[in-house]
Coordinates of C-alpha atoms in Angstrom, one line a residue:
M15 CA 39.9 195.1 16.9
L16 CA 39.2 191.6 15.5
K17 CA 39.1 192.6 12.2
Q18 CA 42.5 194.4 12.3
T19 CA 43.8 191.5 14.1
T20 CA 42.4 189.3 10.9
I21 CA 43.3 191.8 8.3
F22 CA 47.2 191.6 10.0
I23 CA 47.0 188.0 9.5
L24 CA 46.2 188.1 5.9
F25 CA 48.6 190.6 5.4
F26 CA 51.3 188.3 6.7
V27 CA 50.4 185.2 5.1
F28 CA 50.4 187.4 1.6
F29 CA 53.5 188.8 2.8
I30 CA 55.5 185.5 2.9
Q31 CA 54.0 183.4 0.2
A32 CA 55.0 186.0 -1.8
T33 CA 58.6 186.6 -0.6
Y34 CA 59.1 182.8 -0.4
P35 CA 57.4 181.2 -2.8
T36 CA 56.2 177.6 -2.8
Q37 CA 57.3 175.0 -5.9
A38 CA 55.6 171.6 -6.1
L39 CA 57.0 168.8 -6.2
P40 CA 56.5 165.7 -8.3
T41 CA 53.5 163.6 -7.5
R42 CA 54.6 160.3 -5.2
D43 CA 53.8 157.3 -6.8
S44 CA 53.9 154.3 -4.6
T45 CA 53.8 151.8 -7.1
A46 CA 56.9 152.6 -8.0
E47 CA 58.9 152.6 -4.8
S48 CA 62.3 151.2 -5.2
A49 CA 63.1 148.6 -2.5
L50 CA 64.4 151.3 0.0
E51 CA 61.7 153.6 -0.5
Q52 CA 59.3 150.5 0.6
T53 CA 61.2 150.0 3.6
I54 CA 61.4 153.1 4.1
R55 CA 57.8 154.0 4.1
K56 CA 57.4 150.4 5.8
R57 CA 59.5 151.4 9.1
R58 CA 57.8 151.7 12.6
S59 CA 58.2 151.6 16.3
H60 CA 56.5 148.3 17.4
R61 CA 56.8 147.4 21.5
T62 CA 54.7 144.3 21.6
F63 CA 57.1 141.3 20.6
T64 CA 56.9 137.5 20.7
N65 CA 59.6 135.8 22.9
T66 CA 61.3 134.2 19.9
A67 CA 65.3 134.4 19.4
L68 CA 66.6 136.3 16.2
S69 CA 68.6 134.3 14.5
E70 CA 72.5 134.5 14.1
E71 CA 71.8 135.5 10.5
E72 CA 69.6 138.3 11.4
I73 CA 71.3 139.3 14.0
S74 CA 74.8 139.4 11.7
R75 CA 72.7 141.8 9.0
I76 CA 71.5 143.9 11.9
L77 CA 75.2 144.3 13.4
F78 CA 76.6 145.0 9.9
A79 CA 73.9 147.9 9.0
G80 CA 74.7 149.6 12.4
Q81 CA 79.1 149.3 12.1
G82 CA 80.0 146.9 9.8
I83 CA 83.0 148.0 7.7
T84 CA 82.4 148.9 4.1
E85 CA 85.9 149.7 2.6
D86 CA 88.6 147.8 3.7
T87 CA 91.5 150.6 3.2
H88 CA 90.6 152.9 5.4
G89 CA 88.0 151.1 7.7
F90 CA 84.8 153.2 6.3
R91 CA 81.7 151.9 8.1
T92 CA 77.8 151.7 7.3
A93 CA 77.4 155.2 8.9
P94 CA 79.1 158.1 8.4
S95 CA 81.5 159.4 11.5
A96 CA 83.2 162.9 12.1
G97 CA 86.6 162.6 10.9
A98 CA 86.1 158.6 11.0
T99 CA 86.5 158.5 14.8
Y100 CA 84.5 155.7 15.1
P101 CA 83.4 156.6 18.7
L102 CA 80.5 154.1 19.3
S103 CA 80.5 150.4 20.5
L104 CA 77.6 148.2 19.7
Y105 CA 76.4 145.8 22.1
V106 CA 73.9 142.8 21.6
F107 CA 71.8 141.5 24.5
T108 CA 70.1 138.0 24.2
E109 CA 69.1 135.1 26.2
E110 CA 72.7 133.5 25.7
G111 CA 74.2 136.4 26.9
V112 CA 75.7 140.0 26.6
F113 CA 78.0 140.4 23.1
L114 CA 79.8 143.5 21.8
Y115 CA 80.5 143.5 18.4
V116 CA 84.0 144.0 16.8
P117 CA 83.5 145.5 13.2
T118 CA 86.9 144.7 12.2
E119 CA 86.2 141.2 12.1
H120 CA 82.5 141.2 11.6
H121 CA 82.6 138.7 15.2
L122 CA 80.8 139.0 18.8
K123 CA 83.0 139.1 22.0
K124 CA 80.9 137.3 25.0
I125 CA 81.4 139.5 27.6
S126 CA 78.8 137.9 30.0
S127 CA 77.1 134.6 29.6
E128 CA 74.1 136.2 31.3
D129 CA 70.4 136.6 30.0
S130 CA 70.9 140.5 31.1
R131 CA 67.7 141.8 29.3
E132 CA 65.9 141.7 32.2
M133 CA 68.5 144.3 34.0
L134 CA 68.6 146.9 30.8
S135 CA 65.0 147.1 30.8
Q136 CA 64.6 148.1 34.4
A137 CA 67.6 150.6 33.6
A138 CA 65.4 151.7 31.0
L139 CA 62.6 153.0 33.3
G140 CA 60.7 149.5 33.2
Q141 CA 59.8 149.3 30.3
D142 CA 59.2 145.3 29.6
F143 CA 59.5 145.0 25.7
I144 CA 63.1 145.6 26.1
A145 CA 63.8 142.4 28.0
E146 CA 60.7 140.3 25.9
A147 CA 62.0 141.4 22.6
G148 CA 64.3 138.6 20.4
A149 CA 66.9 140.5 20.9
T150 CA 68.3 144.1 21.9
F151 CA 71.3 146.0 21.2
L152 CA 72.6 149.0 22.7
F153 CA 75.0 151.7 21.7
S154 CA 77.5 153.2 23.7
A155 CA 80.7 155.4 23.0
I156 CA 83.8 157.0 24.1
P157 CA 83.6 160.1 23.6
Q158 CA 87.7 161.4 24.0
R159 CA 87.6 159.2 20.5
T160 CA 85.9 162.2 19.0
T161 CA 86.1 165.2 21.2
N162 CA 89.8 164.8 21.4
R163 CA 90.0 166.2 18.0
Y164 CA 86.9 168.3 18.2
G165 CA 86.1 169.6 21.7
S166 CA 83.1 170.1 23.4
R167 CA 81.4 169.8 19.6
G168 CA 82.3 166.3 19.5
M169 CA 80.0 165.4 21.5
Q170 CA 76.9 166.5 18.8
Y171 CA 79.2 164.9 15.8
I172 CA 78.5 161.7 18.7
Y173 CA 74.9 162.1 18.8
M174 CA 74.1 162.1 15.0
E175 CA 76.4 159.2 14.2
C176 CA 74.5 157.2 16.8
G177 CA 71.2 158.2 15.0
H178 CA 72.6 157.4 11.8
A179 CA 73.5 154.1 12.7
A180 CA 70.7 153.0 14.8
Q181 CA 68.2 154.6 11.7
N182 CA 70.4 151.7 9.4
M183 CA 69.7 149.2 11.7
L184 CA 65.9 150.1 12.0
L185 CA 65.9 149.6 8.3
Q186 CA 67.4 146.4 8.1
A187 CA 65.3 145.0 10.6
T188 CA 61.9 146.4 8.8
D189 CA 63.8 144.5 5.6
L190 CA 64.3 141.3 7.5
G191 CA 60.4 141.6 8.2
L192 CA 61.4 142.5 11.7
S193 CA 59.9 145.4 14.2
G194 CA 61.9 147.4 16.0
V195 CA 61.7 150.2 18.6
P196 CA 64.5 152.8 19.6
V197 CA 64.8 153.5 23.6
G198 CA 66.1 156.8 24.8
A199 CA 64.6 156.9 28.1
F200 CA 67.4 154.7 30.8
T201 CA 69.4 155.6 33.8
E202 CA 72.8 156.1 32.7
E203 CA 74.7 154.8 35.6
A204 CA 72.7 151.8 36.0
L205 CA 73.6 150.6 32.2
R206 CA 77.5 151.6 32.8
P207 CA 78.1 147.9 34.8
L208 CA 76.6 146.0 31.6
L209 CA 79.3 148.0 29.5
Y210 CA 82.9 146.4 28.4
H211 CA 84.9 149.7 29.3
P212 CA 82.2 151.0 32.1
D213 CA 84.6 153.8 33.1
E214 CA 85.0 155.4 29.6
E215 CA 81.8 154.5 28.0
V216 CA 78.8 156.1 28.0
P217 CA 75.6 154.5 27.3
L218 CA 73.4 156.3 24.1
Y219 CA 70.7 154.2 22.5
I220 CA 68.8 151.3 23.3
I221 CA 67.1 149.4 20.3
S222 CA 64.8 146.2 20.8
I223 CA 64.3 144.3 17.4
G224 CA 62.0 141.0 17.1
R225 CA 58.5 139.8 15.7
E226 CA 56.0 141.3 16.4
R227 CA 53.0 140.1 18.3

């Protein structure tokens, strides 16, 4: 029985290789990497941070990477959006308060003067590094902006868009010599009171960024 099984497996592997042949790719040369490739290679998730605040310049560049406007005529942004519906909102939590990023003006709207990072940490199942990072960012979405056009399929587009934007921010943080970690584990209802439009917005993703300890 074992012999028959082995023969079958070998035959199956041979059949797959014959049906779907492989093709070698050019050998990777790490010494010839572009700046972008180096940043992609260096990106890692880190959860230990010094309690050092990010500078305004660092926050500015990270926010722009996530949701900045790159084309003025149509308002296209750094991350692709289904039908250019742009359902995402992007917040930054620091010791100075909670701020909402306004891409059209590239400025911050202060919505709270309280340091709410500990509340954010508790909403994320007690993950302490969220409160310790130099800044923690939160993506939310107003789903109707996309689902009004695409129906229930729109939610999938929103999740994809959020992932695109988050990766931009993590790569920008890496390029700045900072460390970051994305967080998807949280209690949605505990986060809603921290949002600008709590009845309309759905929390999606947390990203903590700071200097690695």
